[in-house]
PDB file of C-alpha atoms in Angstrom:
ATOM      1  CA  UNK A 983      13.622   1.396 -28.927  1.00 87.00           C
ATOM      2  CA  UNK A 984      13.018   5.084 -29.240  1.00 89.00           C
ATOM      3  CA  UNK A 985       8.715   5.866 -30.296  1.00 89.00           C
ATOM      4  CA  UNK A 986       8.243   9.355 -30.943  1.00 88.00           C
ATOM      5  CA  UNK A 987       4.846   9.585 -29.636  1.00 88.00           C
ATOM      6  CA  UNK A 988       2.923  12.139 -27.318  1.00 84.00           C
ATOM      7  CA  UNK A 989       1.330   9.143 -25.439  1.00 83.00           C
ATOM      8  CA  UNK A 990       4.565   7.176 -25.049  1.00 90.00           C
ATOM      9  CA  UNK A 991       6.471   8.234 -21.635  1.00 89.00           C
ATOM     10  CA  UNK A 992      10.625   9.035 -22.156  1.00 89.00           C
ATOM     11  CA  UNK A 993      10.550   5.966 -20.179  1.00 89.00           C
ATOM     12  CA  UNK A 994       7.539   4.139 -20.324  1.00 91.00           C
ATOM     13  CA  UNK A 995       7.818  -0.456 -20.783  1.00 92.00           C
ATOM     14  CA  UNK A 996      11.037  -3.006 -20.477  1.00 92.00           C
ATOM     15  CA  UNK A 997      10.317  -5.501 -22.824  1.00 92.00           C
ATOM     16  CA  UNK A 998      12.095  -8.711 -23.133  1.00 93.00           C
ATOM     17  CA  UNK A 999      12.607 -12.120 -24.245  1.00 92.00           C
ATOM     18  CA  UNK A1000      13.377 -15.788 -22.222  1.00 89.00           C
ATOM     19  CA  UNK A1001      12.492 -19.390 -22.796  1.00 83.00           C
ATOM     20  CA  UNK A1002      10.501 -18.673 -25.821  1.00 82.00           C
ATOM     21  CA  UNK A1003       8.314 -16.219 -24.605  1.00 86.00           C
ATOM     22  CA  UNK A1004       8.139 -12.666 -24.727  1.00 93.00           C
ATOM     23  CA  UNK A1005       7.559 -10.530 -21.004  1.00 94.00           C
ATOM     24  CA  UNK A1006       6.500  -6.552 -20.771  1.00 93.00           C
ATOM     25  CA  UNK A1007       7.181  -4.366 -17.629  1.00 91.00           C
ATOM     26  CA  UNK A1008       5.337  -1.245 -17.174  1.00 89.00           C
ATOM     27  CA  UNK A1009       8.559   1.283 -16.312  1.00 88.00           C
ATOM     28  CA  UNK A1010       5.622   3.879 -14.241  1.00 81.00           C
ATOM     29  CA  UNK A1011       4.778   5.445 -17.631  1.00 86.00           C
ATOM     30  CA  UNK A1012       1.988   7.959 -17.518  1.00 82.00           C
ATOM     31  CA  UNK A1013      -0.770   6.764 -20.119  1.00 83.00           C
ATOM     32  CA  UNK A1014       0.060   2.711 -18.870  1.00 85.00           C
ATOM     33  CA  UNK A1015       0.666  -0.198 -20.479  1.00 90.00           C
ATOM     34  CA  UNK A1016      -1.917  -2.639 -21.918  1.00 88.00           C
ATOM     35  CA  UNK A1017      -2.429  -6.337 -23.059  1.00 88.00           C
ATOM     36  CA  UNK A1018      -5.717  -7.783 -24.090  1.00 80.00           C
ATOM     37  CA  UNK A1019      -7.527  -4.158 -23.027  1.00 75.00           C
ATOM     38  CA  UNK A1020      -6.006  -5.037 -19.099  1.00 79.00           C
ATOM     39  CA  UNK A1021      -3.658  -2.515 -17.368  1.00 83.00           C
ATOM     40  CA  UNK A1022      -0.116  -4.018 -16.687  1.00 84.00           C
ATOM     41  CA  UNK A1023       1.534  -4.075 -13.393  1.00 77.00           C
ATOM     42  CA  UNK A1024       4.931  -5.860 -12.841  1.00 77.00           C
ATOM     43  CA  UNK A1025       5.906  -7.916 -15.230  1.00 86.00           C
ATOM     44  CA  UNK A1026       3.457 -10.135 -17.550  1.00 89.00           C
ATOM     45  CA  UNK A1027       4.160 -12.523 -19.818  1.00 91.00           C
ATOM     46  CA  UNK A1028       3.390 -12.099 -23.623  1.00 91.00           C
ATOM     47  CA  UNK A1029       2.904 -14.271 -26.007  1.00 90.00           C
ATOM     48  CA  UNK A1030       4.210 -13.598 -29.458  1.00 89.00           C
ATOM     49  CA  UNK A1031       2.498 -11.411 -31.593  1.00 88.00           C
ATOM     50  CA  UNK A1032       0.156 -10.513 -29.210  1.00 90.00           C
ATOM     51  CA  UNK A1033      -0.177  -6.848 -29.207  1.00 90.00           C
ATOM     52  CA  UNK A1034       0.533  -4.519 -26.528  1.00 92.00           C
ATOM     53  CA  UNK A1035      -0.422  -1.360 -26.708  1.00 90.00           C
ATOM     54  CA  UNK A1036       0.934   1.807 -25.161  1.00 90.00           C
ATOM     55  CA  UNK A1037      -0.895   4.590 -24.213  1.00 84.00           C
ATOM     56  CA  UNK A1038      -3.826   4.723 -26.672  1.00 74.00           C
ATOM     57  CA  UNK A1039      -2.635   4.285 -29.758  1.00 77.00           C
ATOM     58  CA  UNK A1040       0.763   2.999 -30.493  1.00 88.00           C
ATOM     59  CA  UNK A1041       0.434  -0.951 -30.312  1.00 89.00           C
ATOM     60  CA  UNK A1042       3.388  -3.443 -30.386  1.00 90.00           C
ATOM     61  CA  UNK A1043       4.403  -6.721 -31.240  1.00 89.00           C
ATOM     62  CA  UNK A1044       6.964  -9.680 -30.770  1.00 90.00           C
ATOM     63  CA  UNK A1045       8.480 -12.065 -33.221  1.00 90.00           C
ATOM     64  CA  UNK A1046      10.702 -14.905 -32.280  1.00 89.00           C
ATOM     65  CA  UNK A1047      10.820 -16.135 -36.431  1.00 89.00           C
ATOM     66  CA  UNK A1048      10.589 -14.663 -39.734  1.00 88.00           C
ATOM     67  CA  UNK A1049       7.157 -16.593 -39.918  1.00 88.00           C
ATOM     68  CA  UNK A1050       6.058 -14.719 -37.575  1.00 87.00           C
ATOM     69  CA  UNK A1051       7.373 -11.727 -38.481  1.00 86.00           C
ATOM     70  CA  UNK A1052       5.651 -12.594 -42.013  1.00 86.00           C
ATOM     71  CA  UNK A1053       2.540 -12.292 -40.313  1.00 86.00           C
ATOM     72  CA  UNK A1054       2.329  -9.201 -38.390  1.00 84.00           C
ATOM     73  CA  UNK A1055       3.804  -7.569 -41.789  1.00 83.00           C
ATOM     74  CA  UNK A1056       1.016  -8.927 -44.099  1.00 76.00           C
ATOM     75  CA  UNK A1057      -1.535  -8.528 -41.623  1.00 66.00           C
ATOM     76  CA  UNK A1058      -2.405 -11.996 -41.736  1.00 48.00           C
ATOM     77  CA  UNK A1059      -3.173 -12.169 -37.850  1.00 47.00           C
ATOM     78  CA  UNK A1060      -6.004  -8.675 -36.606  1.00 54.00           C
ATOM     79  CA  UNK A1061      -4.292  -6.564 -34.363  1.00 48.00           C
ATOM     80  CA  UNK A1062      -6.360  -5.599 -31.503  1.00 47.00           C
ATOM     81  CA  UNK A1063      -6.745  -2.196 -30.719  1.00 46.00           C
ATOM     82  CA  UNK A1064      -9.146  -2.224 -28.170  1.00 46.00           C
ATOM     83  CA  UNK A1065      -6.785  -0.840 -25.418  1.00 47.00           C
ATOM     84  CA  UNK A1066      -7.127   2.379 -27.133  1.00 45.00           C
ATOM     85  CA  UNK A1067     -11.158   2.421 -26.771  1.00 44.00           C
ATOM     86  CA  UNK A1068     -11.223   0.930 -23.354  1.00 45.00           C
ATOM     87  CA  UNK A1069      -8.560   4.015 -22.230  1.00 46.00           C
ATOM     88  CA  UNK A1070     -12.368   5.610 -21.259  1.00 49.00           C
ATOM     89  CA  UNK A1071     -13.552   2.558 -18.969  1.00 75.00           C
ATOM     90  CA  UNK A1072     -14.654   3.382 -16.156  1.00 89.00           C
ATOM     91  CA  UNK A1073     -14.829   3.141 -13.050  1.00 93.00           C
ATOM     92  CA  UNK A1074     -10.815   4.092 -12.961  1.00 93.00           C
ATOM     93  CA  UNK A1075      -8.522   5.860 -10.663  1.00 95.00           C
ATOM     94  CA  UNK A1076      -7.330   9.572 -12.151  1.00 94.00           C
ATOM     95  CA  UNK A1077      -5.091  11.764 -11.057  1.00 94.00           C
ATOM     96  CA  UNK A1078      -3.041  15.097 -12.016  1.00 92.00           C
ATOM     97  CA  UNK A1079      -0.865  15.042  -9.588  1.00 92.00           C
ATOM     98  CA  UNK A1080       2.746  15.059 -11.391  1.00 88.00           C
ATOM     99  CA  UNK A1081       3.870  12.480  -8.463  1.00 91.00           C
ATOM    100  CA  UNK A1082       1.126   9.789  -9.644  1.00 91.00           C
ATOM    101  CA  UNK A1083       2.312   6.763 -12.245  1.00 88.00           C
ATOM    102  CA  UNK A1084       0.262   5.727 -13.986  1.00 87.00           C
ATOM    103  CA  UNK A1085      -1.920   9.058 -14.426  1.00 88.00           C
ATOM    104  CA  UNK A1086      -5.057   6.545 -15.391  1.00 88.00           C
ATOM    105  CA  UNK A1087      -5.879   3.147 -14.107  1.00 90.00           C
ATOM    106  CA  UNK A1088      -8.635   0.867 -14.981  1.00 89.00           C
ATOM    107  CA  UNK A1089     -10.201  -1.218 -12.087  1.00 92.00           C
ATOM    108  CA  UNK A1090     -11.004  -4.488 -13.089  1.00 89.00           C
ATOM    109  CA  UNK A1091     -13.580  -6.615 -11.320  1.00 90.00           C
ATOM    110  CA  UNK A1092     -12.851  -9.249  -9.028  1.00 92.00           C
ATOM    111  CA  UNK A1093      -8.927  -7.228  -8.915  1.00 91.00           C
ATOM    112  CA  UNK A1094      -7.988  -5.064  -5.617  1.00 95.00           C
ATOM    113  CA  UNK A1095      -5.721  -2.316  -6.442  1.00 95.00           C
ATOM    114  CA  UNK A1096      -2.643  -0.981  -4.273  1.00 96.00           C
ATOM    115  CA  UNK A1097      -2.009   2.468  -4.243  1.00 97.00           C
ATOM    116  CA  UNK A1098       1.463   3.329  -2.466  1.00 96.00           C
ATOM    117  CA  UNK A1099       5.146   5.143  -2.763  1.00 94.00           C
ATOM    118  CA  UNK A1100       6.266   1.257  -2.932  1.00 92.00           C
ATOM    119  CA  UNK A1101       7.146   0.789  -6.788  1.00 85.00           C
ATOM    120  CA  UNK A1102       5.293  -2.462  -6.587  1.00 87.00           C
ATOM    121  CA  UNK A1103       2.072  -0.841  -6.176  1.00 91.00           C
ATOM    122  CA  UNK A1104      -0.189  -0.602  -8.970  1.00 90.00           C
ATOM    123  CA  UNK A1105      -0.952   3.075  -8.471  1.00 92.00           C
ATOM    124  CA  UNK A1106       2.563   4.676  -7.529  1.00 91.00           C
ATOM    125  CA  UNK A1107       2.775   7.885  -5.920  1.00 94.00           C
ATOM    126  CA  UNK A1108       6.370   9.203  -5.397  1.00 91.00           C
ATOM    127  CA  UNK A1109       6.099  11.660  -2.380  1.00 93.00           C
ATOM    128  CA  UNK A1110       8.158  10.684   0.960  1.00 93.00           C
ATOM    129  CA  UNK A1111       4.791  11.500   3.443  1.00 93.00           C
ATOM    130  CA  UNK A1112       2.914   8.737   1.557  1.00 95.00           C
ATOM    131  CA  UNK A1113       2.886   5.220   2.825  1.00 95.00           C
ATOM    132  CA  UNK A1114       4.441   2.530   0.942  1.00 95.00           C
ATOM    133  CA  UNK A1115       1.389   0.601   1.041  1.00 96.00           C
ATOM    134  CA  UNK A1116      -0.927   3.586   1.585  1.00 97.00           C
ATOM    135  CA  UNK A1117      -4.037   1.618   0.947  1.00 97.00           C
ATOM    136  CA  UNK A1118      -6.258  -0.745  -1.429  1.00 97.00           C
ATOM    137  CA  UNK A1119      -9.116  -0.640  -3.647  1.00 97.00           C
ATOM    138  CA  UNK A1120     -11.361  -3.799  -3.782  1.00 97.00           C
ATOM    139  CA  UNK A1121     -13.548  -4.149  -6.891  1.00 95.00           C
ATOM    140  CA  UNK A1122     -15.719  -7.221  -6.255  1.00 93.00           C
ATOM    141  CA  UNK A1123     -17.872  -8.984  -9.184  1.00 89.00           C
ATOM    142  CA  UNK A1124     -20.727  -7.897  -7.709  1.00 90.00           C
ATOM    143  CA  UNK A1125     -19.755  -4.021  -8.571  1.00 89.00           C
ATOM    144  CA  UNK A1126     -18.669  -2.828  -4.927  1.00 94.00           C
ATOM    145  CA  UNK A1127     -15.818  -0.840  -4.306  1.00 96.00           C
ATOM    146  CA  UNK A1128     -13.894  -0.875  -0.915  1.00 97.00           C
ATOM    147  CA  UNK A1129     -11.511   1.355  -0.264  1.00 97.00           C
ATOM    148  CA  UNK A1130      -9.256  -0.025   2.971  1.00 97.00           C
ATOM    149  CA  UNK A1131      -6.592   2.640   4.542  1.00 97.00           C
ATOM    150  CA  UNK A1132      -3.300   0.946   5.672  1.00 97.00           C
ATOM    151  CA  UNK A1133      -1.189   3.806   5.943  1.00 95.00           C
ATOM    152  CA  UNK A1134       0.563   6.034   8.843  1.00 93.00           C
ATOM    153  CA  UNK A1135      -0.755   9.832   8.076  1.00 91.00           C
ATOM    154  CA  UNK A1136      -4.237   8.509   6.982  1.00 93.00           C
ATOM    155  CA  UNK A1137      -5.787   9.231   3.574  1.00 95.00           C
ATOM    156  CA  UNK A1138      -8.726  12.170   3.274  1.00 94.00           C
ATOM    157  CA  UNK A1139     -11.755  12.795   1.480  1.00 93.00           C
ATOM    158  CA  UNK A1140     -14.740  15.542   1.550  1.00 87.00           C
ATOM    159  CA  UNK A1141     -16.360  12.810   4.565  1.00 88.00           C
ATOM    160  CA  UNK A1142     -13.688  13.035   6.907  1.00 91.00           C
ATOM    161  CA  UNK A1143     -10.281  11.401   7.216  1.00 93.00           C
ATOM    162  CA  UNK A1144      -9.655   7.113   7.261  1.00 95.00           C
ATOM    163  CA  UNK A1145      -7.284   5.630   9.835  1.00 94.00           C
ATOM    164  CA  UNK A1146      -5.383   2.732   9.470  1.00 95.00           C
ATOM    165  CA  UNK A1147      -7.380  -0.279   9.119  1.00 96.00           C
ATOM    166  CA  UNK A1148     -10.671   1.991   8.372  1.00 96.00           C
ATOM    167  CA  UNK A1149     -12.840   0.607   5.107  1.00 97.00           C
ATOM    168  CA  UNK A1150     -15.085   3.114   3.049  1.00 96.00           C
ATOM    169  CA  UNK A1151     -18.068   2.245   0.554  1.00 96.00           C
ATOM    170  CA  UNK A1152     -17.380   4.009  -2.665  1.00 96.00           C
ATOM    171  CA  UNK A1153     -20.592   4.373  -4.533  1.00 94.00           C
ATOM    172  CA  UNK A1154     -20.744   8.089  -6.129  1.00 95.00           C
ATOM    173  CA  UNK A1155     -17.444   9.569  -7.650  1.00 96.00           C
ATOM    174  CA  UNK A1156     -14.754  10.676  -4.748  1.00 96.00           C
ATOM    175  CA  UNK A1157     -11.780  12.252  -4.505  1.00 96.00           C
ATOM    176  CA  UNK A1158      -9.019  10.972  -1.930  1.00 96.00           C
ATOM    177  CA  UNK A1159      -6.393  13.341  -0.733  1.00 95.00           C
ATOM    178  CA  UNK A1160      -2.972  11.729   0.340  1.00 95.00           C
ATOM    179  CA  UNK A1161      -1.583  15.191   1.544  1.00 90.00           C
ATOM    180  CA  UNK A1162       1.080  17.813  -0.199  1.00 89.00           C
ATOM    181  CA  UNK A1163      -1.387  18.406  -3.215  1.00 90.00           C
ATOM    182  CA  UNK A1164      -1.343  14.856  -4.123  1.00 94.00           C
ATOM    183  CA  UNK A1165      -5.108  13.440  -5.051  1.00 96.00           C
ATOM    184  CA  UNK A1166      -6.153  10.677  -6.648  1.00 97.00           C
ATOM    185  CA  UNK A1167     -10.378  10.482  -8.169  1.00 97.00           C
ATOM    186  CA  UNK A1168     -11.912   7.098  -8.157  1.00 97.00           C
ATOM    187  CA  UNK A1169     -14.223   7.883 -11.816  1.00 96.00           C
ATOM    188  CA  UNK A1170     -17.375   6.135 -12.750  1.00 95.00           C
ATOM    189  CA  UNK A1171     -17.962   8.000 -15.929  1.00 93.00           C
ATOM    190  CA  UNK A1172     -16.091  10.194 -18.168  1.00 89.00           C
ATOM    191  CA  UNK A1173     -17.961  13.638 -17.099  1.00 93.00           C
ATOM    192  CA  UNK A1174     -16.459  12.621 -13.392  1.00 94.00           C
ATOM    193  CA  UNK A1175     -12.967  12.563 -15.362  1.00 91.00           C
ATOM    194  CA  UNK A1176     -13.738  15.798 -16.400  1.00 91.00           C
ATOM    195  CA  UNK A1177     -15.085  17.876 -13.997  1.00 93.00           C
ATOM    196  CA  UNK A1178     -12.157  16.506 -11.360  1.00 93.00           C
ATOM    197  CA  UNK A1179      -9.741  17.331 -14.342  1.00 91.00           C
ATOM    198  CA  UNK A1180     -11.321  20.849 -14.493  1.00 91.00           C
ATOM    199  CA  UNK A1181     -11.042  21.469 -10.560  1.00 91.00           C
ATOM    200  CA  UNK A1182      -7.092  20.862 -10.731  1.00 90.00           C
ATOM    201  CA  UNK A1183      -7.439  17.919  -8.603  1.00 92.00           C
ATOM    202  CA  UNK A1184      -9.658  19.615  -5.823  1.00 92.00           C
ATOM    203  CA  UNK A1185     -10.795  17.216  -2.955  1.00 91.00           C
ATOM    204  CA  UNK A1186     -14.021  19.101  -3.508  1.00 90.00           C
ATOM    205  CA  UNK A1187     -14.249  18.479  -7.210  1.00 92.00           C
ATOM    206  CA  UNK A1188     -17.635  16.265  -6.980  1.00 93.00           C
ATOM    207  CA  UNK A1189     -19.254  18.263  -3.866  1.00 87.00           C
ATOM    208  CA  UNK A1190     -21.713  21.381  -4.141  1.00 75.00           C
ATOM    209  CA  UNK A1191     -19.155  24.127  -3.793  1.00 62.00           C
ATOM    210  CA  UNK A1192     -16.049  22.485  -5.417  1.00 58.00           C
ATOM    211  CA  UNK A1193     -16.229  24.222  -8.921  1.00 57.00           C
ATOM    212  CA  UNK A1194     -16.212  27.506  -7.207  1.00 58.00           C
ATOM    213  CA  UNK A1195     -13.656  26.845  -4.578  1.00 56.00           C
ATOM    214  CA  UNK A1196     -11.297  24.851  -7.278  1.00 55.00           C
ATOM    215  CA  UNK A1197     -11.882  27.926  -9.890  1.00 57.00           C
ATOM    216  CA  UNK A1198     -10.658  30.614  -6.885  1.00 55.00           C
ATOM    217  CA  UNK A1199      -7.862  28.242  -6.525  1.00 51.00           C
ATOM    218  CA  UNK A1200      -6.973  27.929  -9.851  1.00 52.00           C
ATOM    219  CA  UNK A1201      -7.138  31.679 -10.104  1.00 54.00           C
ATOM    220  CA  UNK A1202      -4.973  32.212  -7.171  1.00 51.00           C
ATOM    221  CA  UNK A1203      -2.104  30.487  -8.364  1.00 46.00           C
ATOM    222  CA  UNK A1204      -2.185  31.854 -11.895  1.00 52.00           C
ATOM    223  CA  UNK A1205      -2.643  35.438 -10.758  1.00 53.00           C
ATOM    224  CA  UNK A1206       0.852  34.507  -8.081  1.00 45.00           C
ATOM    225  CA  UNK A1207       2.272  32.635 -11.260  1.00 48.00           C
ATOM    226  CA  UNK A1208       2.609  35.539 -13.669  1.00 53.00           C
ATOM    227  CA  UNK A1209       3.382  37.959 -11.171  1.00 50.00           C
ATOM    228  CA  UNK A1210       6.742  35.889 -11.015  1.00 46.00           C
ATOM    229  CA  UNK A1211       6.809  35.305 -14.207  1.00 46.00           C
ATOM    230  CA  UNK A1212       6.861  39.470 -14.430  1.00 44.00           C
ATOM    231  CA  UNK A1213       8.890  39.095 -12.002  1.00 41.00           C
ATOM    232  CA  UNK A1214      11.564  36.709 -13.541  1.00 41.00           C
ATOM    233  CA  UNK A1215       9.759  33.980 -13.349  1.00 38.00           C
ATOM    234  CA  UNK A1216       9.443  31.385 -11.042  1.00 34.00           C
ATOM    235  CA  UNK A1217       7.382  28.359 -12.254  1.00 36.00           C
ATOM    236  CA  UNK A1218       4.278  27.726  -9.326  1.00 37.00           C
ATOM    237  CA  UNK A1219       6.133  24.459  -8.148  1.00 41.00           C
ATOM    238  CA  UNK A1220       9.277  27.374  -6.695  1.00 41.00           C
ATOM    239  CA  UNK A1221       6.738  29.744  -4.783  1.00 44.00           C
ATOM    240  CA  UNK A1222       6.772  30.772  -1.481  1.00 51.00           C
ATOM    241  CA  UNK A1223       5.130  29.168   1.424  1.00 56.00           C
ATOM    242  CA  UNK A1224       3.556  32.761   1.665  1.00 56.00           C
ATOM    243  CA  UNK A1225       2.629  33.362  -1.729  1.00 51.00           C
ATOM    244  CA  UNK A1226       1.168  29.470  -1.803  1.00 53.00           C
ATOM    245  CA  UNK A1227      -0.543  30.295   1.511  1.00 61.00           C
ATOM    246  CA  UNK A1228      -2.260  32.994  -0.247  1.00 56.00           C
ATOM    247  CA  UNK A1229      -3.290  30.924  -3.212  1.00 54.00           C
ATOM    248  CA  UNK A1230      -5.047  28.374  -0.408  1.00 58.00           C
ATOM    249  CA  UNK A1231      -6.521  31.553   0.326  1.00 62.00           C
ATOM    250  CA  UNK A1232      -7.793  32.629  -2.359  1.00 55.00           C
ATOM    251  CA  UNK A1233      -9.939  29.189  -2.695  1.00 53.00           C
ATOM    252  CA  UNK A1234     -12.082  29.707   0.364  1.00 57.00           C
ATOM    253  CA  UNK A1235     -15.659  31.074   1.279  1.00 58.00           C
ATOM    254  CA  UNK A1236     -16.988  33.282   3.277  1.00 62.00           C
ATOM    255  CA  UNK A1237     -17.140  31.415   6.600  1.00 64.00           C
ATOM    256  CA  UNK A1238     -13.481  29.702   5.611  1.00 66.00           C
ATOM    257  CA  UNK A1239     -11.695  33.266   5.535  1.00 68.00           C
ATOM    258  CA  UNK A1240     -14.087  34.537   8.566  1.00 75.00           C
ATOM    259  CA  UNK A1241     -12.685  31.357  10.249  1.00 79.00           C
ATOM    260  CA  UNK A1242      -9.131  31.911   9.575  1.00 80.00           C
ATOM    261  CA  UNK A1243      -9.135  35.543  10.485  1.00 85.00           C
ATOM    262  CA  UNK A1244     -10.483  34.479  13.927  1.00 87.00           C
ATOM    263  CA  UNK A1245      -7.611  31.636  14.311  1.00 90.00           C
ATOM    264  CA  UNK A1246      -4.993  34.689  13.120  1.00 88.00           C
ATOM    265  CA  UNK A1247      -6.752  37.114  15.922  1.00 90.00           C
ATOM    266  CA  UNK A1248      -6.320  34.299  18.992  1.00 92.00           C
ATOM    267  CA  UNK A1249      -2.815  33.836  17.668  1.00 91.00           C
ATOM    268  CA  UNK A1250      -2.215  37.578  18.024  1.00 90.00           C
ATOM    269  CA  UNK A1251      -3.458  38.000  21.458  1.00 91.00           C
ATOM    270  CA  UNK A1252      -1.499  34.540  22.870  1.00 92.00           C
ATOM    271  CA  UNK A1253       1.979  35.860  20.995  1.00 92.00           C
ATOM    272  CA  UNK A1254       0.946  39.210  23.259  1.00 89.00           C
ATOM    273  CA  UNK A1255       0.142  37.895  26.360  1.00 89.00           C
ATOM    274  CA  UNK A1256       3.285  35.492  26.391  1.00 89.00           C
ATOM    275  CA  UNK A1257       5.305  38.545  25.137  1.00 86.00           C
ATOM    276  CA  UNK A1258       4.048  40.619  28.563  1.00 87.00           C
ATOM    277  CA  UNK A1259       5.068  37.548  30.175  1.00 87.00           C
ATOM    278  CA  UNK A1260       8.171  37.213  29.443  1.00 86.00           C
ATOM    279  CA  UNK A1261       8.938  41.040  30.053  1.00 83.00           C
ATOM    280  CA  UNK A1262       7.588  40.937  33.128  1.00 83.00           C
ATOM    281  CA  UNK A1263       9.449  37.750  34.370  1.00 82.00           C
ATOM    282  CA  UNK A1264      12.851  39.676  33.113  1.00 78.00           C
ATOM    283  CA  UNK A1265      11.935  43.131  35.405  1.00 68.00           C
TER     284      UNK A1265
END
């Protein structure tokens, strides 16, 4: 069934039909899949006529009669369209990374949340460095959030780095990095959304400096973007290591670039010094 919608993914739910009962499977679309205002992951059950909504506005339903279909044609039973309001409940994991499926998911209390290149987890990121059960979110009752680490690589953030096994308190707004560009922002309100939406993703999106080093980002890669596009046009995702190397550039301080030229100095020297070596071992 073909729905000609901006919010509907080319591929976004499986829907089907056994033993009397309808069943939905979220297909990693990028807006999700809801029933009763609650995200779907795997494969739920649905009963007829109850809606389902995709995205955050088009909302389906089945019928296994023509009483039924009666119904959901006269409007004699309220469709529910609270999916679409609760799309800004919060706290929720974001991300604009183009790897990430679902690009939004709401935590639900008392629910712990996978996050993972497995396609069972409920946050699926498809890049090969990332764990297939990278690590969990825990959202108790009580309002806590626990984030537990159970990859290989490790999973960053602007307090350090979590090793397998490691637990973090999330109480303010964070941003996680999983490494290659790939970020994910646990969101408590809808100005976090925005402002980590703003900084392209930044791991420093909600510390002091982030705006400005996400906006010297940001202008790094457009500036190396339409110089290819002048060029004949390679899209960002086909630059360089160099020319993406100077777009990392571009995003740091002061002290980050006074740092890096020292690093680029010591390498200088040791290339020379094993270079004098090496002649002098050949005399």
């Amino acid at each position: 069934m073909r729905l000609d919608f901006p919010e509907v993914s080319s591929k976004h739910a499986r829907l089907g039909f056994e033993s009397g009962k309808f069943w939905v499977e979220d297909l990693g679309s990028t807006n999700g899949t809801f029933i009763g205002g609650q995200q779907v992951s795997g494969r739920v059950n649905v009963e007829p006529l109850q809606p389902i909504t995709l995205g955050r506005e088009v909302t389906i339903l089945g019928v296994a009669n023509e009483e039924q279909l009666a119904r959901a044609i006269g409007g004699q039973r309220e469709i529910e369209r609270k999916p679409a309001v609760q799309e800004k409940r919060f706290p929720a994991l974001i991300s604009v990374s183009e790897v990430a499926r679902p690009a939004r998911f709401l935590l639900a209390p008392g629910a712990t949340v996978t996050v993972g290149r497995d396609p069972g987890c409920d946050l699926w990121l498809g890049a090969p460095h990332i764990s297939r059960n990278h690590c969990s979110i825990t959202f108790s009752k009580t309002g806590n959030l626990i984030l537990t680490d159970t990859s290989t690589n490790g999973t960053a953030h602007d307090g350090g780095i979590l090793r397998r096994g490691d637990t973090l308190d999330i109480k303010n707004p964070k941003v996680l990095d999983f490494g290659g560009g790939v970020t994910v922002a646990i969101c408590f309100k809808l100005e976090d959304e925005r402002q980590f939406a703003a900084s392209s993703g930044s791991i420093w999106s909600f510390t002091q400096e982030g705006p400005v080093r996400a906006r010297r980002f940001t202008k790094g890669m457009q500036a190396i973007a339409a110089a290819g596009d002048g060029a004949g046009g390679s899209p960002v995702e086909a630059l360089s290591h160099f020319e993406r190397f100077k777009a990392f550039c571009s995003g740091l301080g002061l002290m980050g670039k006074v740092m890096l030229s020292v690093i680029v100095a010591l390498l200088g020297v040791l290339c020379a010094v094993v270079f004098f070596l090496l002649v002098s071992v050949v005399r």
